[in-house]
Short mmCIF file of C-alpha atoms in Angstrom, two decimals:
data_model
loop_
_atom_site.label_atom_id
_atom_site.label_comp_id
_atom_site.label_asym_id
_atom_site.label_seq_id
_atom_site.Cartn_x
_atom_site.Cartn_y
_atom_site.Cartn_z
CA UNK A 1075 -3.89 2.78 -16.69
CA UNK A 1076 -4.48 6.56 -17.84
CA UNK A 1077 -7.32 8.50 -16.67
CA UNK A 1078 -8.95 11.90 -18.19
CA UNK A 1079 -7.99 13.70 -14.97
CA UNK A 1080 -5.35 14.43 -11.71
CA UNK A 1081 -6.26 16.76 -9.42
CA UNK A 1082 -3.36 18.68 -8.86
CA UNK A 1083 -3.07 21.55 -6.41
CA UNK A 1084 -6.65 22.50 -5.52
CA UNK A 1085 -7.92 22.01 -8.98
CA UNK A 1086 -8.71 19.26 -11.92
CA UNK A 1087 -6.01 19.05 -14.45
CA UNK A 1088 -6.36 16.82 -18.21
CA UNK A 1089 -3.99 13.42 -17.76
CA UNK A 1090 -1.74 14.91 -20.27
CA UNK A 1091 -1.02 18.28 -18.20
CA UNK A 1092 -0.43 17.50 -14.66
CA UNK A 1093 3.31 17.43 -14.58
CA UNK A 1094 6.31 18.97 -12.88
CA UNK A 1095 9.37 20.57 -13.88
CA UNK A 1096 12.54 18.68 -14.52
CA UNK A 1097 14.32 20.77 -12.11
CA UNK A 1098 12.48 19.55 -8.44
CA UNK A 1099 14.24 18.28 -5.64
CA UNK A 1100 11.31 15.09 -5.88
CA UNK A 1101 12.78 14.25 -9.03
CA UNK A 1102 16.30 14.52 -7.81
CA UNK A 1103 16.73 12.98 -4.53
CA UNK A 1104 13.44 11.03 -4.29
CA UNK A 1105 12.09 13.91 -1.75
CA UNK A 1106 8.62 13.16 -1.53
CA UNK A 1107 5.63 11.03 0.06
CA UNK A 1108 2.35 9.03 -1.35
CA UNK A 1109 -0.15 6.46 -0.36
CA UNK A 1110 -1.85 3.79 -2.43
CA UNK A 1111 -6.03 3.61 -1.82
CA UNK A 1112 -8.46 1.66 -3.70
CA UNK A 1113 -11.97 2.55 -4.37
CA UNK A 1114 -14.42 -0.82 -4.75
CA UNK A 1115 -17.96 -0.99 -6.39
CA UNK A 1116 -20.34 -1.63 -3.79
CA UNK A 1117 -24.47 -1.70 -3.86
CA UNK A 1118 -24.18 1.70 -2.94
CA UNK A 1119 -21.79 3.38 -5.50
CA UNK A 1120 -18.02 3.44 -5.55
CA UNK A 1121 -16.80 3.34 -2.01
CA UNK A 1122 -12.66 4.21 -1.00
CA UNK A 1123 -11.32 1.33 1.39
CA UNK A 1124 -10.34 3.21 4.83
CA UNK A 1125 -9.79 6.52 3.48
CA UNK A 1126 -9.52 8.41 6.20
CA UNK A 1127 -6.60 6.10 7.69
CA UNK A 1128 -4.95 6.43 4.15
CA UNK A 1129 -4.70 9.76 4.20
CA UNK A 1130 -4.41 10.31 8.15
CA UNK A 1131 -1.34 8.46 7.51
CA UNK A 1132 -0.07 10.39 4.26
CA UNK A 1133 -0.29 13.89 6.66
CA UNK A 1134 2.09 11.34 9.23
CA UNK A 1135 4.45 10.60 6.61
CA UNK A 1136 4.75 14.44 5.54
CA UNK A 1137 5.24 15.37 9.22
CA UNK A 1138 7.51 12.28 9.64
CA UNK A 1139 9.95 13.63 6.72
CA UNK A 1140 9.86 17.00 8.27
CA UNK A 1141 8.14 19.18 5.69
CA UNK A 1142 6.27 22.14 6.97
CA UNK A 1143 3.62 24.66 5.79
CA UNK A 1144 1.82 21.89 3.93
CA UNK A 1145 -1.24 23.63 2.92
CA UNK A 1146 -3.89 20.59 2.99
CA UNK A 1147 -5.73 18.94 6.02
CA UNK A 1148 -7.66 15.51 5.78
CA UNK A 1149 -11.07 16.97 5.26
CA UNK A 1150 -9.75 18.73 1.66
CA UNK A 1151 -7.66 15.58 0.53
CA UNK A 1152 -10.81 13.29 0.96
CA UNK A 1153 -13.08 16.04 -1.05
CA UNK A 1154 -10.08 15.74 -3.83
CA UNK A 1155 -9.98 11.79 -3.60
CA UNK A 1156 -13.62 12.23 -4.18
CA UNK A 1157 -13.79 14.80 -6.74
CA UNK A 1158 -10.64 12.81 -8.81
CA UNK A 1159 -12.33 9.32 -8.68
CA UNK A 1160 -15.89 11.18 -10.04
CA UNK A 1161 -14.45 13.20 -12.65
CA UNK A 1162 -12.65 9.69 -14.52
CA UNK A 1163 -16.42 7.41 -14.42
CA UNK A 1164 -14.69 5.35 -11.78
CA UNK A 1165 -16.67 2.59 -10.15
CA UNK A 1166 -13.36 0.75 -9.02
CA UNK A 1167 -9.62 2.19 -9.42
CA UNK A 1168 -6.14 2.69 -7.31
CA UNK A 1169 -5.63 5.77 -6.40
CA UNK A 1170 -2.21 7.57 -5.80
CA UNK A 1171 -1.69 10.99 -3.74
CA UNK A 1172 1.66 12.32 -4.25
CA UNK A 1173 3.08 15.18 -1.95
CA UNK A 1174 6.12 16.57 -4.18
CA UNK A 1175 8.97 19.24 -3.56
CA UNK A 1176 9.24 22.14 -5.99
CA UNK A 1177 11.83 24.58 -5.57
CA UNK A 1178 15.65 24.46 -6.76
CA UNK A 1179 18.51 22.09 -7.18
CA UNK A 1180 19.88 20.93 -3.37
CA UNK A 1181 19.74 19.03 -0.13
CA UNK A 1182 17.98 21.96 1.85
CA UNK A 1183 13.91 20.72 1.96
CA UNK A 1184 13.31 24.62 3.48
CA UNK A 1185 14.36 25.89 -0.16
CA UNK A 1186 11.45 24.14 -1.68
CA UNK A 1187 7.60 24.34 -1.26
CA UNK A 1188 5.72 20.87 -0.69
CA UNK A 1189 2.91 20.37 -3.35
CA UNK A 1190 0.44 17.84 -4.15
CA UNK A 1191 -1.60 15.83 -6.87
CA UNK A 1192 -4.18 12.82 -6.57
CA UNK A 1193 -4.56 10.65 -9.24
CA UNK A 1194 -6.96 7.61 -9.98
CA UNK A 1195 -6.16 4.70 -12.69
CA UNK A 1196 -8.02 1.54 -13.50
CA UNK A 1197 -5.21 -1.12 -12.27
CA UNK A 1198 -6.52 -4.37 -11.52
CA UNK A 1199 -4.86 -7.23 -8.73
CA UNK A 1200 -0.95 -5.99 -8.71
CA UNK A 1201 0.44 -9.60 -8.66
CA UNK A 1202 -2.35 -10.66 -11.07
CA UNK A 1203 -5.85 -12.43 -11.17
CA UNK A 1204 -3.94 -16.42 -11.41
CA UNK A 1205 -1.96 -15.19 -8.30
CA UNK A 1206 -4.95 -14.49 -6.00
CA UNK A 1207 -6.46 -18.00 -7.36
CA UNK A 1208 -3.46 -20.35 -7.19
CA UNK A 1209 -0.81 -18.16 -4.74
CA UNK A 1210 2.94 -16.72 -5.39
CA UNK A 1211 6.43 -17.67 -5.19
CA UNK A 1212 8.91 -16.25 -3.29
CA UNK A 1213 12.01 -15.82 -2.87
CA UNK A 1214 14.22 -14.27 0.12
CA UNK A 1215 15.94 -11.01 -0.67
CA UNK A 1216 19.71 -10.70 -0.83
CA UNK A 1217 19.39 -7.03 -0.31
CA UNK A 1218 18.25 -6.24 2.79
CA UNK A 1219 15.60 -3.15 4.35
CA UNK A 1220 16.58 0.19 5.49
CA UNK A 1221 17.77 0.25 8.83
CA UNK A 1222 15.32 2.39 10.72
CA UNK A 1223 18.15 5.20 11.28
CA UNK A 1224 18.95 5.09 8.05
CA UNK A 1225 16.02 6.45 6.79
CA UNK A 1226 12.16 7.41 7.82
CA UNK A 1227 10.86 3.69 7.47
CA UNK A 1228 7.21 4.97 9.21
CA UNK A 1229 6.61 7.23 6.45
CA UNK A 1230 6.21 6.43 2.70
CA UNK A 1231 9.11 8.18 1.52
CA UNK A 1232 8.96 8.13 -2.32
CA UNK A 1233 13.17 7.63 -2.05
CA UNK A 1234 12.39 4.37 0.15
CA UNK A 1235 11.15 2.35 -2.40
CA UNK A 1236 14.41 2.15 -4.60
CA UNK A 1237 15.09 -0.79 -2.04
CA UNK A 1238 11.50 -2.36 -3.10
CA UNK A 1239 12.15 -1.59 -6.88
CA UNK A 1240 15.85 -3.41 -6.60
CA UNK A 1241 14.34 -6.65 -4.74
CA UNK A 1242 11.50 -6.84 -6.88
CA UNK A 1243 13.23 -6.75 -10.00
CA UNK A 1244 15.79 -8.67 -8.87
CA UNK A 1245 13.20 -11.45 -8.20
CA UNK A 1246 11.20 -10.91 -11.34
CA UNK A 1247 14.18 -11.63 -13.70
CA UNK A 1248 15.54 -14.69 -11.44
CA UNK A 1249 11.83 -16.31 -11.98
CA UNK A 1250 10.00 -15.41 -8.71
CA UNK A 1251 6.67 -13.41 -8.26
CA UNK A 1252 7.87 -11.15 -5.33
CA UNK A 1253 10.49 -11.54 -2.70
CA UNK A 1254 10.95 -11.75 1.48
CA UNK A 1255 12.62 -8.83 2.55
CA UNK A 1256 14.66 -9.34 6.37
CA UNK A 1257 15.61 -6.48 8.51
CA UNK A 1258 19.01 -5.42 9.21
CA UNK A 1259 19.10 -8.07 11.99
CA UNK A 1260 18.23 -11.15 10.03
CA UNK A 1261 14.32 -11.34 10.59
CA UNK A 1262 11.66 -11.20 8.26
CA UNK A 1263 10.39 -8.07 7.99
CA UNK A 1264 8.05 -7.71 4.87
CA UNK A 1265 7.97 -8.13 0.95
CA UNK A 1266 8.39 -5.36 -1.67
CA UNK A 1267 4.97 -3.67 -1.36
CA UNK A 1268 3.34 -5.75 1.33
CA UNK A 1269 3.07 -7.66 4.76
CA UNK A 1270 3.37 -11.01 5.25
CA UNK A 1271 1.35 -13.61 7.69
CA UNK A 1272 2.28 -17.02 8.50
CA UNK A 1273 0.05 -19.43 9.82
CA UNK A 1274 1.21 -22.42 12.09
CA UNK A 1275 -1.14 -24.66 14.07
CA UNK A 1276 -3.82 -22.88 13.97
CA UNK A 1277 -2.01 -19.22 14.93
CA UNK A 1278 -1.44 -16.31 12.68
CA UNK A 1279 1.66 -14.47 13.28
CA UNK A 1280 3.30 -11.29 11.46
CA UNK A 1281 6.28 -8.92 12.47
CA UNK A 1282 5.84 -6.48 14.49
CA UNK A 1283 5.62 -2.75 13.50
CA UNK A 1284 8.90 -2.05 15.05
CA UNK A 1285 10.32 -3.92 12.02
CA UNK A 1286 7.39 -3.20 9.09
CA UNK A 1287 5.57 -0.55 7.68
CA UNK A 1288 1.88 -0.19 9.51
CA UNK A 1289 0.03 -1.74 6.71
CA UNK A 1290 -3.76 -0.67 6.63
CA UNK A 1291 -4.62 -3.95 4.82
CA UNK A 1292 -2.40 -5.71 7.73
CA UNK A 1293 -4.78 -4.10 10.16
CA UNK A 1294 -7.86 -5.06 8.85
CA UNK A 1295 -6.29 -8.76 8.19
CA UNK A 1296 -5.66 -8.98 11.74
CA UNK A 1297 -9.06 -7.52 12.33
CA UNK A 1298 -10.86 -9.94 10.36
CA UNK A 1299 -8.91 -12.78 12.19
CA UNK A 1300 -9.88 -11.63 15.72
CA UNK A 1301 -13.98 -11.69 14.13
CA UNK A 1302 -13.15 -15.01 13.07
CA UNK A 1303 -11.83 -16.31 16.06
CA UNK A 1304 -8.23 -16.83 15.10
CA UNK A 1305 -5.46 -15.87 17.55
CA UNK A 1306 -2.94 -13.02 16.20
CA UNK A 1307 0.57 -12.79 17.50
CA UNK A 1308 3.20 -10.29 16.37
CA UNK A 1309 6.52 -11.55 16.89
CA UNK A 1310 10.13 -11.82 15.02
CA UNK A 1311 10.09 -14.61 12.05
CA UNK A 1312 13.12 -16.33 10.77
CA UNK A 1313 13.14 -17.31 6.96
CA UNK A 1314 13.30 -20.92 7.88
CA UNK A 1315 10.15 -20.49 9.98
CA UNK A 1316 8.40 -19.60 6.61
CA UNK A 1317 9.60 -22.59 5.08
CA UNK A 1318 7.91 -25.16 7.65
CA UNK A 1319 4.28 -22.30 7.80
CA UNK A 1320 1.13 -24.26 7.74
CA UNK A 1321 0.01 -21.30 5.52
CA UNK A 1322 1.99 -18.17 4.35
CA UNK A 1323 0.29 -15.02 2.48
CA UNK A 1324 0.75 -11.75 1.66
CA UNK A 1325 -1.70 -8.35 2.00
CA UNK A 1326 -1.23 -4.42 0.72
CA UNK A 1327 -3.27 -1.96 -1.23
CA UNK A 1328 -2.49 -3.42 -4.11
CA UNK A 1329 -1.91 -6.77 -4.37
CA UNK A 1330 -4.93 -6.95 -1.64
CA UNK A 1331 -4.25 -11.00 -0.32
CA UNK A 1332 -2.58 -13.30 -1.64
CA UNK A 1333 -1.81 -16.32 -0.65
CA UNK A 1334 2.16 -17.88 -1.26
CA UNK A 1335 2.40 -21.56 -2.56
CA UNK A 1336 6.34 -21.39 -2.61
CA UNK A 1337 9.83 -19.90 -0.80
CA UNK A 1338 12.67 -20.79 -2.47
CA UNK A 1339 11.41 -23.49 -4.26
CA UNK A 1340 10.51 -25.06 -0.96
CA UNK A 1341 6.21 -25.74 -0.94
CA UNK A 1342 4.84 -23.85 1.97
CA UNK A 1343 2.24 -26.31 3.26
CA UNK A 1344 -0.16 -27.57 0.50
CA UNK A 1345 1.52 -25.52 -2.31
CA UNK A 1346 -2.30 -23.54 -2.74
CA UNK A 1347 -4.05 -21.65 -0.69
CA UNK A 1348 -5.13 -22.67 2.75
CA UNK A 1349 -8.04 -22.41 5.28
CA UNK A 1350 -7.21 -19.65 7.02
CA UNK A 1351 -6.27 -17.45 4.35
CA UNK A 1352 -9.13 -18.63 2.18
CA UNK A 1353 -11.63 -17.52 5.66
CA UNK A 1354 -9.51 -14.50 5.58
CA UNK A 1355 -10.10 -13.81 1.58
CA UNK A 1356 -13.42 -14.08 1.76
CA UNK A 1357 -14.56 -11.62 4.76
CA UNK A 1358 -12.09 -9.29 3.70
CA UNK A 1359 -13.89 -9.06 0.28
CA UNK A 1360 -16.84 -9.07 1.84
CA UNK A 1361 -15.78 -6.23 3.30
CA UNK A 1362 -14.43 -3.90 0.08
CA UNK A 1363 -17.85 -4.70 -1.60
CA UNK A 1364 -20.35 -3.23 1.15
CA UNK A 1365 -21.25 -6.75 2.38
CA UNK A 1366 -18.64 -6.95 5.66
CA UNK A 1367 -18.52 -6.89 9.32
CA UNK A 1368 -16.83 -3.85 9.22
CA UNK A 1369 -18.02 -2.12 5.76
CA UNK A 1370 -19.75 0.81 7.60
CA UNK A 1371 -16.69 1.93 9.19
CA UNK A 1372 -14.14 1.10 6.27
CA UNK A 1373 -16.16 2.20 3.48
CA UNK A 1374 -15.88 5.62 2.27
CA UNK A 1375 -18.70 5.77 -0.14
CA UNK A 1376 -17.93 8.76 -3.03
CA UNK A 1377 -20.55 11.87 -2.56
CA UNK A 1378 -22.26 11.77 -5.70
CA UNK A 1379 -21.82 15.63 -5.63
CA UNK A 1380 -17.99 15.96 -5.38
CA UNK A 1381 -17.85 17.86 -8.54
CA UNK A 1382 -20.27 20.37 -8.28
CA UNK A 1383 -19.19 23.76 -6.74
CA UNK A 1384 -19.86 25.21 -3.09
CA UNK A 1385 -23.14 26.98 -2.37
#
């Protein structure tokens, strides 16, 4: 997963070099923000999936956590994403901006001074190239996700995802691919790193964003479903509602969509993937390559020039 180069604070540092110092509050307390973008080969060149949104969203989660004096709009992220995913040869990768406190030891974010890197790694499917063919199996969380006064759950707080790494670990040494997260109420609200659709005669439902994180991979899912003619409801899920799905799948950065052939050892409709997600699958690939609907207005295709310097 390494690459030669992070851009790290306005300028291009080797893999080896871009680090912190032990003593930051990010470290510490989990005081921090990122997003997860992938870049896809297209006809055209490398091209970063919704960009804009990705990072549009990173600047939310930064204002959502209450940081100020953060020195970088939109316009010079996207020149870094750009300039990052040139200077490693990459024609398809994940890429990870990080904002990150440094400062001293304590609980006061106004003692430290937010900072920022971008880096860009080859990392294939995250559940796996035999999960996207033959689906996952889930199981439903004992722990449950943060109550939404408990902690920022519209941003991507770097702290957050101690709940994700707990589940998912949990489920990994029990025998399960990923889990079912429910909210503090009992409801399914969405798995470690990613939303989850059920299908049931025909309609597509997924919890609403009172309850989930606004997945950009959920929002071009239910996107592609409107293009395709399939109704879209958001609406509360119980577990047991899973169970009985016609279809159930799963979408994010990246594991991108995958369809779920199990829950708790119970088969979710055929045990494989079905024909919704499969119509799903195949116009949202469409899409990353250059060949979609909507490729023009979710492609971010790399300037070819990134690297050199301004005139």
């Amino acid at each position: 997963m390494n690459s030669d180069f992070i851009w790290m604070n306005g300028e291009l540092v080797p893999y080896e070099k871009a680090t912190v110092h032990f003593i930051t509050p990010t470290l510490h307390y989990g005081l921090g923000v990122f997003e997860g973008i992938r870049c896809y080969q297209t006809p055209h060149g490398p091209a970063v999936f919704r960009l804009e949104d990705h990072l549009k969203r990173f600047l939310e989660s930064i204002h959502i956590l209450g940081i100020q004096d953060f020195a970088y709009d939109l316009q010079t992220l996207r020149a870094a994403t750009h300039q990052v995913v040139l200077a490693n040869h990459f024609t398809e990768c994940y890429i990870r901006p990080l904002m990150y406190m440094e400062g001293p030891m304590g609980l006061n974010m106004d003692n430290s001074r937010p900072k920022v890197g971008i880096a860009a790694l080859e990392w294939g499917p995250y559940l796996g190239e035999e999960a996207q063919q033959t689906g996952v199996h889930l199981m439903v969380s004992s722990f449950t996700r943060l109550h939404p006064n408990i902690n920022m759950t519209k941003s991507k707080v770097a702290g957050n995802y101690v709940n994700s790494m707990l589940v998912k670990t949990l489920a990994l040494r029990s025998g399960y691919d990923e889990a079912v997260i429910l909210d503090p109420q009992g409801f399914v609200a969405e798995c470690t790193g990613e939303n989850i659709f059920m299908v049931r005669k025909g309609v597509l439902y997924t919890p609403p964003l009172s309850t989930v994180l606004e997945g950009l991979t959920r929002d071009s899912i239910m996107t592609l479903a409107g293009d395709l003619g399939i109704t879209v409801k958001e609406t509360m899920i119980t577990r047991d509602q899973l169970y009985i799905a016609d279809e159930v799948f799963i979408s994010g950065t990246a594991a991108e969509l995958v369809s779920v052939r199990a829950i708790d050892y119970r088969t979710v409709g055929e045990g494989r993937p079905g024909p919704v997600a499969r119509a799903l699958s195949e116009a949202f690939y469409a899409t990353l390559h250059g060949d979609g609907r909507h490729s023009a207005e979710w492609l971010d295709y790399v300037a070819q020039d990134a690297l050199q310097p301004a005139s």
